[in-house]
Short mmCIF file of C-alpha atoms in Angstrom, two decimals:
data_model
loop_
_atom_site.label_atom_id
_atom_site.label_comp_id
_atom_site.label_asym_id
_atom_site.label_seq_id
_atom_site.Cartn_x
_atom_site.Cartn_y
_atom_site.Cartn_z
CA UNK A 30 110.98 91.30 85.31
CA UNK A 31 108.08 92.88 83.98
CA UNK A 32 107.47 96.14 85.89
CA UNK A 33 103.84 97.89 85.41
CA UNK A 34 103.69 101.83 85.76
CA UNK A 35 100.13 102.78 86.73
CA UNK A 36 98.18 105.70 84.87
CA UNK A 37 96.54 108.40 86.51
CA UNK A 38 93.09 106.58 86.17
CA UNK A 39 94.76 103.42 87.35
CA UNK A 40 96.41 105.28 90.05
CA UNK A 41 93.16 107.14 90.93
CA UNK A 42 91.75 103.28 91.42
CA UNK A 43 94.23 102.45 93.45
CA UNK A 44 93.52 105.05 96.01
CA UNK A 45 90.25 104.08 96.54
CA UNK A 46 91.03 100.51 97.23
CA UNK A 47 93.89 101.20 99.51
CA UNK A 48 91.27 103.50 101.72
CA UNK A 49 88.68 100.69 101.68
CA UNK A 50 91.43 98.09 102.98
CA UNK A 51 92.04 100.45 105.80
CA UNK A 52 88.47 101.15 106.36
CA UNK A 53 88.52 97.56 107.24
CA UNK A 54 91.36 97.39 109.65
CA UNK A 55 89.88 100.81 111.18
CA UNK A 56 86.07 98.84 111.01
CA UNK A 57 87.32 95.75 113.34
CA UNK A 58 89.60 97.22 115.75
CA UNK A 59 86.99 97.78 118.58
CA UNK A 60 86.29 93.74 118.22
CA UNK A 61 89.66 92.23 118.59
CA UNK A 62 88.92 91.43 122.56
CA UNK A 63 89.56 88.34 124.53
CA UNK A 64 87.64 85.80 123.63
CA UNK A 65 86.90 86.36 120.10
CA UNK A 66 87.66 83.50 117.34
CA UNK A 67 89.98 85.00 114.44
CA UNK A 68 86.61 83.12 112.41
CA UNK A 69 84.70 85.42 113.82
CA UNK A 70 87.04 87.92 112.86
CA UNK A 71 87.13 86.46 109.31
CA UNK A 72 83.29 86.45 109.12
CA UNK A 73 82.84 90.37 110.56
CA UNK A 74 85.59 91.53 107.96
CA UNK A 75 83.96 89.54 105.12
CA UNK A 76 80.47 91.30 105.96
CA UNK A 77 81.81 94.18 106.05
CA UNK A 78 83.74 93.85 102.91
CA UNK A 79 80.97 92.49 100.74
CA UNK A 80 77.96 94.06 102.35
CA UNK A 81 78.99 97.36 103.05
CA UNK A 82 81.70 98.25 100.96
CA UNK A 83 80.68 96.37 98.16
CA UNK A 84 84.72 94.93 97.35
CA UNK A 85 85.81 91.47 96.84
CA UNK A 86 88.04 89.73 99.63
CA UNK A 87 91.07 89.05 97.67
CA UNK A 88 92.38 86.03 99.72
CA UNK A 89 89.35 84.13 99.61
CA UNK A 90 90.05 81.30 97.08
CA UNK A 91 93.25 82.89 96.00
CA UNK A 92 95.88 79.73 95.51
CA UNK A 93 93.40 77.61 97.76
CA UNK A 94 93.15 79.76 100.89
CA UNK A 95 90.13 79.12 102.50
CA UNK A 96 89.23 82.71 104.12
CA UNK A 97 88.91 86.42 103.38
CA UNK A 98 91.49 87.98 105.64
CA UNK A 99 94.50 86.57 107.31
CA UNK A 100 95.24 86.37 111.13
CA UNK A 101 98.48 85.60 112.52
CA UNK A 102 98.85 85.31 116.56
CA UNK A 103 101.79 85.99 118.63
CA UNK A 104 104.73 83.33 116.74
CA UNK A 105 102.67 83.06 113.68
CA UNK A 106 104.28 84.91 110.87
CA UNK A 107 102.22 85.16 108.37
CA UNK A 108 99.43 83.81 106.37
CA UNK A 109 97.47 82.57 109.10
CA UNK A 110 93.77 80.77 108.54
CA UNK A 111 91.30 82.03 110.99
CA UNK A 112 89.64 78.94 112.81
CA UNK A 113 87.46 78.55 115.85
CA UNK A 114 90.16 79.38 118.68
CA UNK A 115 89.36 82.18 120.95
CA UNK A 116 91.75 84.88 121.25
CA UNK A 117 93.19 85.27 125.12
CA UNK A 118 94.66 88.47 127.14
CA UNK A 119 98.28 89.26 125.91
CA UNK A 120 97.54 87.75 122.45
CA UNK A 121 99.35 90.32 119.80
CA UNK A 122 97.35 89.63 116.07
CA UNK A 123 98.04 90.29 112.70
CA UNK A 124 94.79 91.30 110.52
CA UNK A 125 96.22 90.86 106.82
CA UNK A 126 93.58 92.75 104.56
CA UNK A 127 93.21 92.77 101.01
CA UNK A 128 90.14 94.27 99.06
CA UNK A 129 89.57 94.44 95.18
CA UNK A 130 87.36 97.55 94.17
CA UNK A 131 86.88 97.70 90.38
CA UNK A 132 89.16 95.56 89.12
CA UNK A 133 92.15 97.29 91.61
CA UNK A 134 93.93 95.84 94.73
CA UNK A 135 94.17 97.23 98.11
CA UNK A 136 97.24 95.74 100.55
CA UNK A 137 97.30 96.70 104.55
CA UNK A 138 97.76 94.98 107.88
CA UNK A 139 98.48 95.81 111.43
CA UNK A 140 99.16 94.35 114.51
CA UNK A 141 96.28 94.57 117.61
CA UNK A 142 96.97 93.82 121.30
CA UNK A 143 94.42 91.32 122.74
CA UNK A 144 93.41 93.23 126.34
CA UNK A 145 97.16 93.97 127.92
CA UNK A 146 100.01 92.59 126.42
CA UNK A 147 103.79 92.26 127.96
CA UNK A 148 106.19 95.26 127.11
CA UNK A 149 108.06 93.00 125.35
CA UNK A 150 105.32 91.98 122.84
CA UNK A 151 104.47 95.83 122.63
CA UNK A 152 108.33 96.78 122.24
CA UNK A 153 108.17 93.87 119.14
CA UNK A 154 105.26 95.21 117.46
CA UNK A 155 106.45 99.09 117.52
CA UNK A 156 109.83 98.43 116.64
CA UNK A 157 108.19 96.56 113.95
CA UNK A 158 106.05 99.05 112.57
CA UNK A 159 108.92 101.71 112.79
CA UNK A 160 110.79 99.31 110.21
CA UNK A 161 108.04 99.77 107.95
CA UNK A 162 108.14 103.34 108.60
CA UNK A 163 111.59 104.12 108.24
CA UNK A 164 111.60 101.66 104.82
CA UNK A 165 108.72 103.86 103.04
CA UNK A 166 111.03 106.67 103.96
CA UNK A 167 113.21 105.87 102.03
CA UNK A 168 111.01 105.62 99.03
CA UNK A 169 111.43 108.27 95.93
CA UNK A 170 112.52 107.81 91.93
CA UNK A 171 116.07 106.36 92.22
CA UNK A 172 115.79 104.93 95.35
CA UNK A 173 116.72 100.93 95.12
CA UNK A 174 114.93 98.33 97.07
CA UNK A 175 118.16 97.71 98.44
CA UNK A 176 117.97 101.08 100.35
CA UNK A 177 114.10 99.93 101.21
CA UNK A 178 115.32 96.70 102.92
CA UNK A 179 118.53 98.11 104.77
CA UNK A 180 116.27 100.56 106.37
CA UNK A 181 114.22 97.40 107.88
CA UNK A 182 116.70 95.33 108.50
CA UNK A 183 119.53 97.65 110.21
CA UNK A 184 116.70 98.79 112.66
CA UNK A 185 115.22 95.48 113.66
CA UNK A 186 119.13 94.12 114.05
CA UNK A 187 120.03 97.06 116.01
CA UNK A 188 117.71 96.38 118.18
CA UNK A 189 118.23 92.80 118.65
CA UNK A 190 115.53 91.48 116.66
CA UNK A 191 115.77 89.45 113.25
CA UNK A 192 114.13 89.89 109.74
CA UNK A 193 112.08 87.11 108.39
CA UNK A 194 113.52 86.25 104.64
CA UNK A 195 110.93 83.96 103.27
CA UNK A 196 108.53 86.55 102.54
CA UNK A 197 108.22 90.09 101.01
CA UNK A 198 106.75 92.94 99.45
CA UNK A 199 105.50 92.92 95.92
CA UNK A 200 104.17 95.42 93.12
CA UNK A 201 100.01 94.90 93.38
CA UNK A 202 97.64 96.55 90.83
CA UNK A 203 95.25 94.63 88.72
CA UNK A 204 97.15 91.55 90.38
CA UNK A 205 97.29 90.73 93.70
CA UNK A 206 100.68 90.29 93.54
CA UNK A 207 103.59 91.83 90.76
CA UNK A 208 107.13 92.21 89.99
CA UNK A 209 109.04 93.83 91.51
CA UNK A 210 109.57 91.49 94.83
CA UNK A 211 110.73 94.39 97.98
CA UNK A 212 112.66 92.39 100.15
CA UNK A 213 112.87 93.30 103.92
CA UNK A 214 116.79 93.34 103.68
CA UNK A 215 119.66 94.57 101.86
CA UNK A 216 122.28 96.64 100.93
CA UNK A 217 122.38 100.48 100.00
CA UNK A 218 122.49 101.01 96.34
CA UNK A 219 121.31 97.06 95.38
CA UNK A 220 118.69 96.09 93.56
CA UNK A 221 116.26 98.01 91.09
CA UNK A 222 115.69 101.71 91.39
CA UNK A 223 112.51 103.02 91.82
CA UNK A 224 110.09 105.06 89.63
CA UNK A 225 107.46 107.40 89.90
CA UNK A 226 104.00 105.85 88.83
CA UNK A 227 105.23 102.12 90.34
CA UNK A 228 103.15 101.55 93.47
CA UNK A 229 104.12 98.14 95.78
CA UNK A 230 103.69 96.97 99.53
CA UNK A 231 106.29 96.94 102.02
CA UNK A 232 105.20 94.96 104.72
CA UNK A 233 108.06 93.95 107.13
CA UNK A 234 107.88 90.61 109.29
CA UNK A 235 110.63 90.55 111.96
CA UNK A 236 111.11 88.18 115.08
CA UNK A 237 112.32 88.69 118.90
CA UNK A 238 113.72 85.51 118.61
CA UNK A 239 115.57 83.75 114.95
CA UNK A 240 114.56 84.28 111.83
CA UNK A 241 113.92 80.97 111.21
CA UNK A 242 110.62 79.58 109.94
CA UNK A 243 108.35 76.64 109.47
CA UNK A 244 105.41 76.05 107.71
CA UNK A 245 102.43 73.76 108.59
CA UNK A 246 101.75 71.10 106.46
CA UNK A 247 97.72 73.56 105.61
CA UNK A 248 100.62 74.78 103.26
CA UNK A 249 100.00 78.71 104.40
CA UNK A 250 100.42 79.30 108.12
CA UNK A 251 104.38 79.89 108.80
CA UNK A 252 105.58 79.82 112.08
CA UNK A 253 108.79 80.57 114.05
CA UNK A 254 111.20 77.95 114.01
CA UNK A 255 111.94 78.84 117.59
CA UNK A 256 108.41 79.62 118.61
CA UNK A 257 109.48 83.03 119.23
CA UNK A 258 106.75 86.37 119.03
CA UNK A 259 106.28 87.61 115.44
CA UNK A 260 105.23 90.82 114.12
CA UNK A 261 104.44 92.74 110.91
CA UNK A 262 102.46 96.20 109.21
CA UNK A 263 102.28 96.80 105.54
CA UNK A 264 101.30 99.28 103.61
CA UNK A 265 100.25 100.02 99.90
CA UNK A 266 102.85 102.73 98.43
CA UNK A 267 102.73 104.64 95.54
CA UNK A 268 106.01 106.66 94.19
CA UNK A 269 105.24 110.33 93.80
CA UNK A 270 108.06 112.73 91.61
CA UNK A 271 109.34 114.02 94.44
CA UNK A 272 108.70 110.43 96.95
CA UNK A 273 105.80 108.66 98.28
CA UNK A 274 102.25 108.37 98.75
CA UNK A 275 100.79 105.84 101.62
CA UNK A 276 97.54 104.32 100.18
CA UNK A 277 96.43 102.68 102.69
CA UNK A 278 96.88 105.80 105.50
CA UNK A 279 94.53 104.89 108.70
CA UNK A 280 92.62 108.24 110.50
CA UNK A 281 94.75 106.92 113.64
CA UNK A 282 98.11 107.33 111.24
CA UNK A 283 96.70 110.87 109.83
#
């Protein structure tokens, strides 16, 4: 595997498009109502992207997907294609965003409660996004990614939740997606170590029900096998001499 170290230029780059990614998420927050269409969603993102920000929507056209962003509602895992379907009360959403600003790729979603959801959808999605937490924790020079993907997985399991396998992190730079892959479970001490100057996503998807999926035959949107809520946050991380910078920090998170 072919692991790229970013320069300080190239790391310099990378900040900026990690802030612009969250920009986004922080941009269409006060939209995500009832009644909305994840298109329009798509479409308010993409203005915003292109007009205002002046980045390129790195999902649009990438391997065939058809849209700039990604929204996935309540079992949909990942890698879902906004269409014309209104969003209702007690909907929970991914908004996947990806940006490319000079040449440089910025990673981040969240989840976003439609009006009032059930405590159990709001227990899934914070549980969730401590995994992610507790996972960039974890990350300094030496640490392995098996020590990133225990972290995930031995809080979601603890609390009775499972870890989608199918998917994972990734190193991102000038690509949208590089080695090394940062799976979202593991063992302590497995896998490659870390090193300052590598920057990658963690981005944890984990289910109240199995961790079983299923993919539609648009080849992108995966489901629960079971039907079962899904949930997932990632984040763009870079890894500092002494741990880890969060590139894609939101005001809310700050």
């Amino acid at each position: 595997m072919t692991i790229t170290f970013k320069t300080e230029a190239e790391i310099e780059k990378m900040r900026v498009a990690g802030k612009l990614a969250a920009e986004v998420l922080e941009f269409i927050a006060p939209y995500i109502v009832p009644g909305i269409t994840t298109n329009e969603i798509d479409q308010l993102c993409h203005n915003y992207m292109v007009d205002v920000q002046h980045t390129i929507p790195a999902p649009l056209n990438y391997r065939g997907f058809p849209k700039s962003i990604c929204t996935s509602v309540n079992s949909t895992i990942c890698h879902g294609i906004p269409n014309d379907k209104k969003l209702k009360k007690g909907d929970i959403i991914n908004v996947d965003i990806t940006v490319i600003k000079d040449d440089y790729h910025g990673d981040t979603s969240k989840m976003f409660y439609v009006g009032e959801v059930t405590p159990h959808a709001k227990r899934l999605c914070t549980i969730t996004q401590e995994c992610l937490m507790l996972a960039i924790e974890q990350v300094k020079p030496g640490c392995t990614l098996g020590d990133i993907g225990y972290a995930i997985q031995k809080h979601a399991e603890s609390n009775r939740y499972s870890v989608v396998r199918e998917f994972c992190g990734h190193g991102i730079g000038k690509k949208f997606h590089e080695e090394p892959q940062v799976l979202h479970y593991g063992k302590p001490g497995d896998g490659l170590a870390l090193r300052e100057n590598m920057i990658l996503t963690i981005e944890p998807m984990i289910n109240i029900g199995k961790r079983h999926i299923k993919v539609l035959k648009d080849g992108w949107t995966a489901l629960t096998k079971d039907r079962s809520l899904s949930a997932q946050w990632e984040h763009t991380i870079l890894v500092t001499p002494t741990g880890y910078e969060i590139l894609t920090l939101r005001q809310e998170e700050q």
